[in-house]
Coordinates of C-alpha atoms and ligand atoms in Angstrom, one line a residue:
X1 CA 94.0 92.8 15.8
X2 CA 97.2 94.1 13.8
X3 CA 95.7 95.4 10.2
X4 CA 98.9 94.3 8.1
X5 CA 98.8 91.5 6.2
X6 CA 95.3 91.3 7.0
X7 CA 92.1 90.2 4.1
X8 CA 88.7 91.7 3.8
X9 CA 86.6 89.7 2.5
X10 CA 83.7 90.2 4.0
X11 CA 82.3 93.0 5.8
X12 CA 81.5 91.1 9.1
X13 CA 85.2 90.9 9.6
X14 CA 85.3 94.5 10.9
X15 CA 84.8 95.5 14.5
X16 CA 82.6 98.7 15.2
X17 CA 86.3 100.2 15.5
X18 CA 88.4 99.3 13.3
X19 CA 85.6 101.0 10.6
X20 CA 85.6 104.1 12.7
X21 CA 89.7 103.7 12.5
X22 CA 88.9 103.5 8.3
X23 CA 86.9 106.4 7.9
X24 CA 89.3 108.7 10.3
X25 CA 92.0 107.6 7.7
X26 CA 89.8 108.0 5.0
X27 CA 89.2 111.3 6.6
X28 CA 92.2 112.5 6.9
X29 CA 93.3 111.3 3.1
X30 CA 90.4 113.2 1.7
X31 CA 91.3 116.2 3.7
X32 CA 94.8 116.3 1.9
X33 CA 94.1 115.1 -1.0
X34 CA 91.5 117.9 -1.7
X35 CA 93.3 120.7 -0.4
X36 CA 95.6 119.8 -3.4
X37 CA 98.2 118.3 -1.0
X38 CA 100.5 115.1 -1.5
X39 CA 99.2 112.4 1.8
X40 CA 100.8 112.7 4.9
X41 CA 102.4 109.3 4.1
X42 CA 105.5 109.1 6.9
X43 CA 107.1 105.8 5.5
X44 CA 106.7 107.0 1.5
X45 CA 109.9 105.1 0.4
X46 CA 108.5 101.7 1.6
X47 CA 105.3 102.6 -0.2
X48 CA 106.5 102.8 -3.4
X49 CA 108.4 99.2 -3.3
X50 CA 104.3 97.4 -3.2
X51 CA 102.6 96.2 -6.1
X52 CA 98.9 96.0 -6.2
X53 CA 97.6 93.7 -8.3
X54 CA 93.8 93.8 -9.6
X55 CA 92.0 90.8 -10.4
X56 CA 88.6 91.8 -12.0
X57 CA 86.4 88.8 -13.4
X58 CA 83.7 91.0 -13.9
X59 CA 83.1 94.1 -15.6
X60 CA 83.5 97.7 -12.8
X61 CA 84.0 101.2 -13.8
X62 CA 84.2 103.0 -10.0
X63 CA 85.6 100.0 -7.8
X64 CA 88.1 99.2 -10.2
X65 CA 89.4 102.7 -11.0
X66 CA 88.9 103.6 -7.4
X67 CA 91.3 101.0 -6.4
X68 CA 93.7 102.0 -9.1
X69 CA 93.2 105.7 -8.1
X70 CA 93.6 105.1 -4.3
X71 CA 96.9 103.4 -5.2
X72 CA 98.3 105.8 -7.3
X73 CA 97.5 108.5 -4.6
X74 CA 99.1 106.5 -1.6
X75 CA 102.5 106.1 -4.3
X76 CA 101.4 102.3 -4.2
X77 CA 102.1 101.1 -8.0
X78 CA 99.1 98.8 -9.1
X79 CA 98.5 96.4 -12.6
X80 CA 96.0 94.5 -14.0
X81 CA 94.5 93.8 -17.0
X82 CA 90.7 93.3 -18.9
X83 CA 90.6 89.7 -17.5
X84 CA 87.0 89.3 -19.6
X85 CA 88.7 89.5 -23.1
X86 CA 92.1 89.2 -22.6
X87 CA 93.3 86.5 -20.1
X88 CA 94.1 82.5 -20.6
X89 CA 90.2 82.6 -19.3
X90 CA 89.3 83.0 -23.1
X91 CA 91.6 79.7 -23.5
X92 CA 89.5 77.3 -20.8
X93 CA 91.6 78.2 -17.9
X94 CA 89.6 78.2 -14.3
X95 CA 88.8 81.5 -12.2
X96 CA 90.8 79.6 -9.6
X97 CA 93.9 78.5 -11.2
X98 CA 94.2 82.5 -12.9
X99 CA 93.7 83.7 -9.3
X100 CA 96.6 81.4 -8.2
X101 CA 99.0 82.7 -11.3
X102 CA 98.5 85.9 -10.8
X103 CA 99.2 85.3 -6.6
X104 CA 102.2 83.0 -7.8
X105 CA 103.7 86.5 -9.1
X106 CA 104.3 88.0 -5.6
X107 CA 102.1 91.2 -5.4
X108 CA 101.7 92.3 -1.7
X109 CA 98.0 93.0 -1.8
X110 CA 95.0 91.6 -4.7
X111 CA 91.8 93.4 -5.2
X112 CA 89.4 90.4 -6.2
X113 CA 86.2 90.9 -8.1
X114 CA 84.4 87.7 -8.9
X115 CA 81.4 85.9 -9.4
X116 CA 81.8 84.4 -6.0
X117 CA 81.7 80.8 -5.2
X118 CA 82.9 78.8 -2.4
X119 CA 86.2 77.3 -4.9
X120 CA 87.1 80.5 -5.3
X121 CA 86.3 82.1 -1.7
X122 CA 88.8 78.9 -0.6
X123 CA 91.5 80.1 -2.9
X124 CA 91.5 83.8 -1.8
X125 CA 91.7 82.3 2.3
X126 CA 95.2 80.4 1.6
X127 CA 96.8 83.2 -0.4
X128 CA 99.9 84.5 1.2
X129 CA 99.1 87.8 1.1
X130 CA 95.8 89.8 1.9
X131 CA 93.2 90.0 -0.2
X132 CA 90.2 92.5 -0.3
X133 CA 87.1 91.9 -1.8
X134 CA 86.1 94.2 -4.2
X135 CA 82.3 92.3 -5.2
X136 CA 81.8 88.7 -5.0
X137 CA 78.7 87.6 -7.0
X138 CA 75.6 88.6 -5.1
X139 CA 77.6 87.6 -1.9
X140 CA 79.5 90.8 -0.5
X141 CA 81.5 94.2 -1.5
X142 CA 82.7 95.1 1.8
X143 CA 84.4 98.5 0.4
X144 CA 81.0 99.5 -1.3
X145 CA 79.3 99.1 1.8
X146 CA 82.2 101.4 4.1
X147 CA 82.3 104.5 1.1
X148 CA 78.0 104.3 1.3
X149 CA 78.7 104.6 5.5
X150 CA 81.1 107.3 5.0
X151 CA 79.0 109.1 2.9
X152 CA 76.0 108.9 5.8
X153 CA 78.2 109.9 8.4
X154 CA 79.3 112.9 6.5
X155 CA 75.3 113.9 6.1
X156 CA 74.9 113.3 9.8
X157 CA 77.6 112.6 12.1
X158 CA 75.2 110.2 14.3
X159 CA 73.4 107.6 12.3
X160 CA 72.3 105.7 15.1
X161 CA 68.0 105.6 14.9
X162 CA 68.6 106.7 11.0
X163 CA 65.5 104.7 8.8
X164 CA 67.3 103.3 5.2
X165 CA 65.1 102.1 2.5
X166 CA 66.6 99.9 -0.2
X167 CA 64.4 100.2 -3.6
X168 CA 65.0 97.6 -6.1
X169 CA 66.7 94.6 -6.5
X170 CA 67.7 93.5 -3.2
X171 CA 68.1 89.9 -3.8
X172 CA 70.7 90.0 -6.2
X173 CA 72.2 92.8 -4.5
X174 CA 76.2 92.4 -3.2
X175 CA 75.6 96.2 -2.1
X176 CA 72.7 95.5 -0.1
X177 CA 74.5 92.3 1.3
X178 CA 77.4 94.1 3.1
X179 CA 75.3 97.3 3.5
X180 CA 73.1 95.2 6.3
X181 CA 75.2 94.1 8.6
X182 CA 77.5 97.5 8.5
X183 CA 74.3 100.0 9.1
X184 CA 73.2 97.8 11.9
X185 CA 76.5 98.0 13.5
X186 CA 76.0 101.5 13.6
X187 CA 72.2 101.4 14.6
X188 CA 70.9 102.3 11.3
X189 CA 67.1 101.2 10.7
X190 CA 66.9 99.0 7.7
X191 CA 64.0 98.4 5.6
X192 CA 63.4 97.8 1.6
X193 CA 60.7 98.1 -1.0
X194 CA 61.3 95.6 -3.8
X195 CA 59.0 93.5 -6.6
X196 CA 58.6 89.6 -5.1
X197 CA 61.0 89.0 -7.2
X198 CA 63.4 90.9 -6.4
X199 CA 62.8 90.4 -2.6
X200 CA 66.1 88.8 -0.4
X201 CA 66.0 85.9 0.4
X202 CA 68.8 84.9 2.6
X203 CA 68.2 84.5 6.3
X204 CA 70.4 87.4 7.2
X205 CA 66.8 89.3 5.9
X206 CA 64.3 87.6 7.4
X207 CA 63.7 90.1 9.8
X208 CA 64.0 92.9 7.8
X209 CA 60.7 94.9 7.5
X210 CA 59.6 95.8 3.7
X211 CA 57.1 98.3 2.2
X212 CA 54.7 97.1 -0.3
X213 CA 54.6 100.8 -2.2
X214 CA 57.4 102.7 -2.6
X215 CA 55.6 106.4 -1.8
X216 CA 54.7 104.3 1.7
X217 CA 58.7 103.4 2.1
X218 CA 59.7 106.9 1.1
X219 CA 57.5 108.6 3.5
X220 CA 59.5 106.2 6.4
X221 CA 62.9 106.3 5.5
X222 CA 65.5 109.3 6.0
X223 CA 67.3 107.7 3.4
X224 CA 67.1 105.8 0.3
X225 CA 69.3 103.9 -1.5
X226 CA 68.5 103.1 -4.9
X227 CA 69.7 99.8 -6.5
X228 CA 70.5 98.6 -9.7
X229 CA 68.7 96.2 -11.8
X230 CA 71.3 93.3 -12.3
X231 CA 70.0 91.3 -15.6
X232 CA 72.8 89.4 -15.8
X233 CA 72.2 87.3 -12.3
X234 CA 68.3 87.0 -13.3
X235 CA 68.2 83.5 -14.2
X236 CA 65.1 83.4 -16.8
X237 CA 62.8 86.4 -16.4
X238 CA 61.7 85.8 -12.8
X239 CA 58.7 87.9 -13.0
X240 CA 60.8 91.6 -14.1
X241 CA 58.3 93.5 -16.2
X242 CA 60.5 96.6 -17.1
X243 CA 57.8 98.5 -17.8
X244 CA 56.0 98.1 -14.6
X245 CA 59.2 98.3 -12.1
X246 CA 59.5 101.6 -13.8
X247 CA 56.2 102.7 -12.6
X248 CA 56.6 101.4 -9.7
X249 CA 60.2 100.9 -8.4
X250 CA 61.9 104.0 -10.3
X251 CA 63.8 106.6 -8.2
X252 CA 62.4 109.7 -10.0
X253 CA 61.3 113.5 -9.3
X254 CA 57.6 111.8 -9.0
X255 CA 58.3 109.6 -6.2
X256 CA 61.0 111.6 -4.3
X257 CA 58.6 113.9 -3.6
X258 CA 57.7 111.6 -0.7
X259 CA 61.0 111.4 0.6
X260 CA 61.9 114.1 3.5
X261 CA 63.5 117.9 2.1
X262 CA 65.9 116.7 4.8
X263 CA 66.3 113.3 3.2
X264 CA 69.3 111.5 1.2
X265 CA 69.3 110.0 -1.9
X266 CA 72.2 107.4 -2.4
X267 CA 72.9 104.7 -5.2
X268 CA 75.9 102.8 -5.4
X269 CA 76.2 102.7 -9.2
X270 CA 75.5 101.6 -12.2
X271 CA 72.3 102.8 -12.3
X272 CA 70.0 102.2 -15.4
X273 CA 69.2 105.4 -16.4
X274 CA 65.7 105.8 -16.8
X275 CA 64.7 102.4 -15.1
X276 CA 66.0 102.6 -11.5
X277 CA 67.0 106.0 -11.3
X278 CA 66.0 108.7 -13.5
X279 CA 69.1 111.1 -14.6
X280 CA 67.0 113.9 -13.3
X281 CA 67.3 112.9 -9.7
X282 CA 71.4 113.5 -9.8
X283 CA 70.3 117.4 -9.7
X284 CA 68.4 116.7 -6.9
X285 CA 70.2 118.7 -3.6
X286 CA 69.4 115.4 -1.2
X287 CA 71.2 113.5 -3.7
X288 CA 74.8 112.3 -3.2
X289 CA 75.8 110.1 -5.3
X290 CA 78.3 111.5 -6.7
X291 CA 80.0 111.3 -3.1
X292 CA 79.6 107.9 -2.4
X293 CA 82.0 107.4 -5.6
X294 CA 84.5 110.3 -4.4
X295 CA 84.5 109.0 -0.9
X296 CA 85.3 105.4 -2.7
X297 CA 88.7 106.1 -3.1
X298 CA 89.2 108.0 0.4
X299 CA 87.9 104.6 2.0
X300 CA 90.4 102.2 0.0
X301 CA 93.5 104.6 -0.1
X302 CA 92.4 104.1 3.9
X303 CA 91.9 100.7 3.8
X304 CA 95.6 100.1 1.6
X305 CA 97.3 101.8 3.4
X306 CA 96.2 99.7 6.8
X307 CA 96.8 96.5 5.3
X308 CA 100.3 96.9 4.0
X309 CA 101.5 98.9 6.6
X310 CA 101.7 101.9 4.9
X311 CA 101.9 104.5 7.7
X312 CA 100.1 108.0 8.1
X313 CA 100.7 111.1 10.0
X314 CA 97.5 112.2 11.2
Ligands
CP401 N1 79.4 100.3 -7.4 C1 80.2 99.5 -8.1 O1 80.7 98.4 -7.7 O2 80.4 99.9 -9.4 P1 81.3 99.2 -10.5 O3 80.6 97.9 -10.8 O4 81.3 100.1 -11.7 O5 82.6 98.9 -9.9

């Protein structure tokens, strides 16, 4: 299927190759781009007639300056603004209706990051132009999901047979969401260690082995990915007793000593330092975190440039 004009909204839209077509974009962007080299962009002039526009409903330090960054890299020129504080949202005016103004203004691309919501979900389908998902409630972030598979295939080039271990809260979890069906597209072994209630449950999960210790799941898995906390979706406490997830949940020196010299440590940010992750573990040589967020705008600039035709010498 032609990529321009083209939404991602979810990660199930994407064939086995059309990621692998991402990542040896991706690929070659980060090649360039780290050499200290302008992109091999062939059609530059067209490039830098489209306007991005960003459409953030929630708060986002790496996806939204990823987006912005991958833009400015491919000569792509991008706006948005602090929706939270400073749009007619503050005055009453719906998610929906906002998402439709800032459509009505012609950008040829929006990077959506919402609550979710069916209404809304509805809306972004009849824009005119594409739309990619950049986190949508505890529902899906497709690019997350593609950046954390880059990342594994630059640790090992065949992930196929690979055992991940999510750690955490999985149920509120967009990450974890898009992660699943993307790792078992590529044969990745999928399991998670979480408190009850933090445990998924969506059907997509149902099969999904879990560990009831973390030093058990650690001792499995060749990877782990840590994941955030998320407070602000618990509705009422639901059971969360910091102080025990801490001792037993927390990503730390302690309990990656279980995890494999060979292993990989992943977390797809913000962590809470101290409660998921300890700060300690980001000097930690399995640990790659860092990466995942490098590789974020590698994966977008990719993804960009695919959807508006933007076109690459490779
Ligand atoms: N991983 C991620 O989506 O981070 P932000 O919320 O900071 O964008």
């Amino acid at each position: 299927m032609s990529w321009v004009g083209r939404s991602l909204l979810s990660i199930d839209e994407l064939s086995r190759s059309e990621v692998d077509q991402i990542f040896s974009l991706a690929k070659v962007f980060k090649f360039h781009v780290q050499q200290g080299q302008v992109p091999p962009i062939v059609n530059r002039e067209f490039a830098a007639t489209r306007v991005v526009s960003e459409v953030f409903f929630e708060t986002s330090t790496r996806t939204r300056l990823s987006f912005q960054m991958a833009c400015h890299r491919l000569g792509v020129k991008v706006h948005g603004m602090d929706l939270l504080s400073g749009s007619s949202v503050k005055k009453g005016e719906s998610i929906v209706e906002t998402i439709e103004n800032i459509a009505a203004m012609g950008a040829d691309l929006l990077v959506v990051r919402s609550g979710g919501g069916t209404d809304v979900d509805q809306c972004l389908r009849d824009l005119p132009m594409p739309v990619i998902n950049a986190g949508a409630g505890s529902i899906g972030h497709p690019t997350q999901a593609l950046l954390d598979l880059m990342t594994l295939l630059e640790w090992r080039s065949q992930v196929e047979g690979l055992k991940l271990l999510f750690v955490g809260d999985v149920r509120h979890s967009r990450v974890a969401n898009s992660n699943l069906p993307l790792l078992r597209l590529f044969g990745v072994q999928v399991a998670y260690c979480a408190p009850e209630a933090f445990a998924p449950n969506e059907p997509t999960w149902s099969s999904i082995p879990s560990f009831a210790t973390l030093d058990e799941g650690l001792k499995w898995c060749d990877v782990v990915m840590g994941l955030r906390v998320q407070e602000e979706r618990h509705q009422g406490a639901g059971g969360y007793d910091r102080e025990k997830y801490i001792e037993h949940y927390r990503l730390d020196a302690k309990s990656l000593n279980h995890l494999s010299p060979q292993g990989l440590i992943l977390h797809p940010g913000p962590f809470l330092a101290g409660v998921d992750l300890a700060r300690e573990v980001l000097e930690d040589p399995r640990c790659r975190i860092r990466e995942q967020v490098t590789n974020g705008v590698y994966v977008r600039m990719a993804l960009i440039s695919l959807l508006l035709g933007i076109e690459v010498k490779k």
